[in-house]
Short mmCIF file of C-alpha atoms in Angstrom, two decimals:
data_model
loop_
_atom_site.label_atom_id
_atom_site.label_comp_id
_atom_site.label_asym_id
_atom_site.label_seq_id
_atom_site.Cartn_x
_atom_site.Cartn_y
_atom_site.Cartn_z
CA UNK E 1 -16.58 5.06 -1.93
CA UNK E 2 -14.52 1.81 -2.58
CA UNK E 3 -12.70 1.69 -5.95
CA UNK E 4 -11.14 -1.54 -7.28
CA UNK E 5 -9.96 -3.13 -10.31
CA UNK E 6 -10.99 -6.70 -11.27
CA UNK E 7 -9.94 -9.12 -13.81
CA UNK E 8 -6.92 -10.89 -15.49
CA UNK E 9 -3.47 -9.28 -15.09
CA UNK E 10 -3.27 -6.69 -17.79
CA UNK E 11 -7.06 -6.60 -18.49
CA UNK E 12 -8.51 -5.34 -15.38
CA UNK E 13 -11.71 -3.21 -15.45
CA UNK E 14 -12.64 -0.76 -13.10
CA UNK E 15 -15.29 -1.34 -10.28
CA UNK E 16 -16.98 0.15 -7.20
CA UNK E 17 -18.14 -2.04 -3.95
CA UNK E 18 -21.62 -1.35 -3.18
CA UNK E 19 -23.09 -1.25 0.27
CA UNK E 20 -23.85 -4.84 -0.06
CA UNK E 21 -20.29 -5.81 -0.64
CA UNK E 22 -20.90 -6.52 -4.46
CA UNK E 23 -18.73 -5.28 -7.11
CA UNK E 24 -20.35 -2.94 -9.71
CA UNK E 25 -18.94 -2.27 -13.20
CA UNK E 26 -17.64 1.20 -13.76
CA UNK E 27 -16.33 0.73 -17.25
CA UNK E 28 -19.29 2.51 -18.76
CA UNK E 29 -18.19 5.85 -17.01
CA UNK E 30 -14.42 5.70 -16.87
CA UNK E 31 -11.73 3.67 -18.35
CA UNK E 32 -9.59 2.96 -15.56
CA UNK E 33 -8.94 3.95 -11.96
CA UNK E 34 -5.81 6.16 -12.35
CA UNK E 35 -4.87 9.68 -13.45
CA UNK E 36 -7.63 12.17 -13.78
CA UNK E 37 -10.26 9.76 -12.06
CA UNK E 38 -8.36 10.11 -8.93
CA UNK E 39 -8.25 14.01 -8.83
CA UNK E 40 -11.16 16.10 -6.84
CA UNK E 41 -13.06 16.62 -9.87
CA UNK E 42 -12.95 12.81 -11.10
CA UNK E 43 -14.01 11.26 -7.56
CA UNK E 44 -16.79 14.06 -7.40
CA UNK E 45 -18.12 12.67 -10.72
CA UNK E 46 -17.91 9.25 -9.72
CA UNK E 47 -19.64 9.84 -6.18
CA UNK E 48 -22.54 11.52 -8.07
CA UNK E 49 -23.41 8.11 -10.10
CA UNK E 50 -26.28 5.82 -8.69
CA UNK E 51 -24.21 2.81 -7.89
CA UNK E 52 -27.38 0.77 -7.69
CA UNK E 53 -27.79 1.46 -11.24
CA UNK E 54 -24.56 -0.15 -12.34
CA UNK E 55 -24.26 -3.45 -13.35
CA UNK E 56 -23.42 -6.35 -10.93
CA UNK E 57 -20.42 -7.89 -11.59
CA UNK E 58 -21.56 -11.66 -10.49
CA UNK E 59 -18.13 -13.43 -10.65
CA UNK E 60 -15.23 -10.59 -10.60
CA UNK E 61 -12.60 -13.19 -10.07
CA UNK E 62 -9.06 -11.84 -9.35
CA UNK E 63 -8.56 -8.39 -7.89
CA UNK E 64 -6.18 -6.34 -9.79
CA UNK E 65 -4.14 -3.44 -8.01
CA UNK E 66 -6.77 -0.94 -6.83
CA UNK E 67 -5.05 2.00 -8.84
CA UNK E 68 -3.06 2.03 -12.17
CA UNK E 69 -0.62 4.29 -13.85
CA UNK E 70 1.20 4.90 -10.69
CA UNK E 71 4.22 7.27 -11.53
CA UNK E 72 5.95 7.01 -8.08
CA UNK E 73 5.80 4.33 -5.38
CA UNK E 74 7.31 6.32 -2.34
CA UNK E 75 8.18 4.75 0.86
CA UNK E 76 8.70 5.90 4.29
CA UNK E 77 11.14 3.90 6.36
CA UNK E 78 11.23 3.56 10.24
CA UNK E 79 7.99 5.38 10.61
CA UNK E 80 6.98 3.55 13.65
CA UNK E 81 8.61 4.31 17.03
CA UNK E 82 8.10 0.59 18.22
CA UNK E 83 9.24 -0.62 14.64
CA UNK E 84 12.44 1.61 15.07
CA UNK E 85 12.85 0.21 18.44
CA UNK E 86 12.91 -3.68 17.41
CA UNK E 87 15.25 -3.04 14.78
CA UNK E 88 17.77 -1.08 17.02
CA UNK E 89 17.51 1.94 14.77
CA UNK E 90 17.22 5.77 16.25
CA UNK E 91 14.03 7.52 15.82
CA UNK E 92 14.31 9.49 12.56
CA UNK E 93 14.78 13.49 12.92
CA UNK E 94 12.81 13.72 9.40
CA UNK E 95 11.05 10.95 7.20
CA UNK E 96 13.33 8.22 5.74
CA UNK E 97 12.38 8.33 1.99
CA UNK E 98 13.10 5.57 -0.72
CA UNK E 99 11.50 4.21 -3.76
CA UNK E 100 9.87 0.97 -4.58
CA UNK E 101 9.76 0.04 -8.48
CA UNK E 102 6.32 0.41 -9.82
CA UNK E 103 6.85 -2.82 -11.46
CA UNK E 104 6.46 -4.42 -7.93
CA UNK E 105 2.85 -3.36 -7.88
CA UNK E 106 0.38 -6.55 -7.95
CA UNK E 107 -3.10 -7.53 -6.89
CA UNK E 108 -3.96 -7.88 -3.28
CA UNK E 109 -4.00 -11.63 -3.50
CA UNK E 110 -1.53 -12.56 -5.99
CA UNK E 111 1.33 -14.59 -5.29
CA UNK E 112 4.44 -13.08 -3.41
CA UNK E 113 7.36 -14.50 -5.40
CA UNK E 114 10.57 -15.00 -3.52
CA UNK E 115 13.43 -13.88 -5.75
CA UNK E 116 16.42 -15.96 -6.88
CA UNK E 117 19.11 -16.22 -4.27
CA UNK E 118 17.00 -14.56 -1.73
CA UNK E 119 17.56 -15.52 2.04
CA UNK E 120 15.80 -12.81 3.79
CA UNK E 121 12.15 -12.05 2.33
CA UNK E 122 10.14 -10.18 5.00
CA UNK E 123 6.66 -8.92 5.21
CA UNK E 124 5.44 -5.41 6.19
CA UNK E 125 1.78 -4.46 6.45
CA UNK E 126 1.38 -0.80 5.73
CA UNK E 127 -1.22 2.02 5.12
CA UNK E 128 -0.85 3.33 1.76
CA UNK E 129 -2.10 6.86 0.74
CA UNK E 130 -2.91 7.41 -3.03
CA UNK E 131 -2.66 10.85 -4.58
CA UNK E 132 -5.48 12.70 -5.86
CA UNK E 133 -4.61 16.37 -6.91
CA UNK E 134 -1.14 17.30 -7.69
CA UNK E 135 0.89 18.20 -4.88
CA UNK E 136 3.91 20.70 -5.07
CA UNK E 137 5.41 22.69 -2.08
CA UNK E 138 1.92 22.08 -0.24
CA UNK E 139 1.55 23.17 3.38
CA UNK E 140 0.96 20.37 6.33
CA UNK E 141 -2.51 22.29 6.55
CA UNK E 142 -3.44 21.89 3.02
CA UNK E 143 -1.93 18.24 2.31
CA UNK E 144 -5.07 16.30 2.84
CA UNK E 145 -6.73 17.90 0.20
CA UNK E 146 -4.28 16.20 -2.20
CA UNK E 147 -5.14 12.66 -0.82
CA UNK E 148 -7.55 10.62 -2.75
CA UNK E 149 -7.77 7.92 -0.57
CA UNK E 150 -6.12 4.97 1.29
CA UNK E 151 -5.31 1.45 0.60
CA UNK E 152 -3.87 -1.74 2.30
CA UNK E 153 -0.17 -2.44 1.26
CA UNK E 154 2.18 -5.53 1.89
CA UNK E 155 5.65 -3.67 1.78
CA UNK E 156 7.50 -7.03 1.01
CA UNK E 157 11.18 -6.45 1.63
CA UNK E 158 14.42 -8.72 0.80
CA UNK E 159 16.48 -7.70 3.73
CA UNK E 160 19.80 -9.01 2.41
CA UNK E 161 19.19 -7.16 -0.95
CA UNK E 162 18.22 -4.06 1.14
CA UNK E 163 21.12 -3.89 3.76
CA UNK E 164 23.96 -5.81 2.99
CA UNK E 165 24.27 -5.42 -0.97
CA UNK E 166 25.62 -1.90 -0.98
CA UNK E 167 23.07 -0.20 1.25
CA UNK E 168 20.43 0.63 -1.34
CA UNK E 169 17.11 0.05 0.05
CA UNK E 170 15.22 0.23 -3.47
CA UNK E 171 16.68 -3.08 -4.68
CA UNK E 172 15.54 -4.87 -1.54
CA UNK E 173 12.07 -3.33 -1.94
CA UNK E 174 11.40 -3.77 -5.70
CA UNK E 175 11.26 -7.33 -6.84
CA UNK E 176 8.18 -8.46 -8.88
CA UNK E 177 5.10 -9.10 -6.38
CA UNK E 178 6.80 -7.01 -3.73
CA UNK E 179 4.00 -4.29 -3.87
CA UNK E 180 0.54 -5.93 -3.30
CA UNK E 181 -2.01 -3.08 -3.18
CA UNK E 182 -5.92 -3.02 -2.48
CA UNK E 183 -8.26 -5.07 -2.34
CA UNK E 184 -9.72 -1.52 -3.01
CA UNK E 185 -9.08 2.39 -2.65
CA UNK E 186 -11.30 3.74 0.29
CA UNK E 187 -12.15 7.65 -0.77
CA UNK E 188 -10.39 9.81 2.02
CA UNK E 189 -13.68 10.97 3.35
CA UNK E 190 -14.42 7.55 4.24
CA UNK E 191 -11.60 7.35 6.94
CA UNK E 192 -12.30 9.53 9.96
CA UNK E 193 -9.02 9.42 11.26
CA UNK E 194 -6.07 7.61 9.34
CA UNK E 195 -4.10 8.00 12.41
CA UNK E 196 -6.08 5.63 14.54
CA UNK E 197 -6.28 2.51 12.36
CA UNK E 198 -5.87 -0.93 13.41
CA UNK E 199 -3.30 -2.91 11.38
CA UNK E 200 -2.26 -6.69 11.49
CA UNK E 201 -0.47 -9.43 9.61
CA UNK E 202 -0.10 -13.12 9.86
CA UNK E 203 1.98 -16.06 8.40
CA UNK E 204 0.73 -19.28 8.44
CA UNK E 205 -2.18 -18.32 10.90
CA UNK E 206 0.39 -16.96 13.45
CA UNK E 207 0.03 -13.10 14.30
CA UNK E 208 3.12 -11.25 13.65
CA UNK E 209 2.27 -7.72 13.44
CA UNK E 210 -0.57 -6.35 15.56
CA UNK E 211 -0.29 -2.73 15.64
CA UNK E 212 -1.92 0.88 14.82
CA UNK E 213 -1.10 3.72 12.86
CA UNK E 214 -1.30 5.64 16.00
CA UNK E 215 2.21 5.07 16.76
CA UNK E 216 3.47 6.62 13.36
CA UNK E 217 6.07 9.07 14.01
CA UNK E 218 5.23 11.24 10.91
CA UNK E 219 1.39 11.17 10.07
CA UNK E 220 -0.12 11.29 6.66
CA UNK E 221 -0.59 15.01 6.43
CA UNK E 222 2.87 15.86 7.38
CA UNK E 223 4.30 13.29 4.91
CA UNK E 224 2.39 14.60 1.98
CA UNK E 225 3.64 17.84 2.90
CA UNK E 226 7.07 16.95 3.28
CA UNK E 227 7.49 14.77 0.16
CA UNK E 228 6.15 17.59 -1.76
CA UNK E 229 9.00 19.77 -0.92
CA UNK E 230 11.30 17.34 -2.81
CA UNK E 231 9.26 16.28 -5.70
CA UNK E 232 5.72 16.99 -6.98
CA UNK E 233 3.01 14.21 -6.17
CA UNK E 234 0.68 13.47 -9.30
CA UNK E 235 -2.52 11.54 -9.31
CA UNK E 236 -2.22 7.77 -8.59
CA UNK E 237 1.16 8.30 -7.04
CA UNK E 238 1.36 6.06 -3.87
CA UNK E 239 3.12 6.62 -0.57
CA UNK E 240 3.44 3.72 1.67
CA UNK E 241 3.83 4.98 5.14
CA UNK E 242 5.61 2.55 7.20
CA UNK E 243 5.14 -0.46 9.31
CA UNK E 244 4.33 -1.37 13.05
CA UNK E 245 6.70 -3.87 14.81
CA UNK E 246 6.53 -7.56 14.23
CA UNK E 247 8.53 -7.83 11.09
CA UNK E 248 10.78 -10.97 10.57
CA UNK E 249 13.86 -9.09 10.96
CA UNK E 250 13.04 -7.87 14.29
CA UNK E 251 12.34 -11.44 15.79
CA UNK E 252 15.21 -13.24 17.77
CA UNK E 253 16.22 -14.93 15.97
CA UNK E 254 15.15 -13.35 12.67
CA UNK E 255 12.48 -15.25 10.70
CA UNK E 256 11.82 -14.85 6.97
CA UNK E 257 9.51 -16.12 4.60
CA UNK E 258 9.83 -19.54 2.32
CA UNK E 259 7.85 -20.90 -0.46
CA UNK E 260 4.33 -22.55 0.35
CA UNK E 261 3.68 -20.11 3.22
CA UNK E 262 0.37 -17.84 3.45
CA UNK E 263 0.57 -14.19 4.40
CA UNK E 264 -2.91 -12.46 5.52
CA UNK E 265 -2.90 -8.94 6.36
CA UNK E 266 -5.36 -6.20 6.99
CA UNK E 267 -6.20 -2.44 7.95
CA UNK E 268 -9.27 -1.34 9.87
CA UNK E 269 -11.62 -0.11 7.16
CA UNK E 270 -9.51 -1.01 4.20
CA UNK E 271 -9.94 -4.60 3.55
CA UNK E 272 -7.75 -7.75 3.65
CA UNK E 273 -5.07 -9.44 1.37
CA UNK E 274 -4.22 -13.01 1.43
CA UNK E 275 -0.87 -14.12 -0.44
CA UNK E 276 0.67 -17.54 -1.19
CA UNK E 277 4.52 -17.23 -1.24
CA UNK E 278 6.07 -19.14 -4.28
CA UNK E 279 9.89 -19.24 -5.59
CA UNK E 280 10.90 -17.28 -8.68
CA UNK E 281 10.97 -19.45 -11.99
#
């Protein structure tokens, strides 16, 4: 089951991708893809629908963020051993957590806006985990029961804001458009092993990241378990699980984004994104 949202910003409708890659309209069954729709009970109701009976959306146009009403956008830093090495950082003993503002969330192919006074806007392809059932103090063994599905994320980052402006990662991660998610959320049971997915990102046709979730230090189940010890996780919350090597910061010399560039990225089974970089107005 691949759930998506399509239409103009702020007026998206819920949809589902059929076996032929066509978008089908779900608005006759649900108001949107968020909240209770993402719980086990909500997804069970959707899976019982005959997709072929749903109206075909012949021109879906823009794809919006694949989930809505996200309360928390939680990110994990330095969660790939090879990425930590390229930045010169030590392997974390526990997950490094920080928050990305939910106002950064945007559609998978919307423009990436380079903030005013930015010098070091960077890219990061990441596996996103969408929470389904509420998770509070869950064990690692039970953690996956609380996952609704997975999505592709570009964890866009401004490195100077992140590391040189007071040491607070959140302000380097939260600019408008810094959280493209989608094109769709793939239900958990359709991804056999989230720890064995190829992932890649290119800028202007040059491959920059070419990795795999195999090199994650802390896997999905552990992250859900771990984060739930510090805060409850609600339906629609998103965990962005870290990035493999190849970010601009890790290049020698470093290379960062400028207006007019094209970013393309993808994760095996989760689709692709394409973004144009533009300067903030």
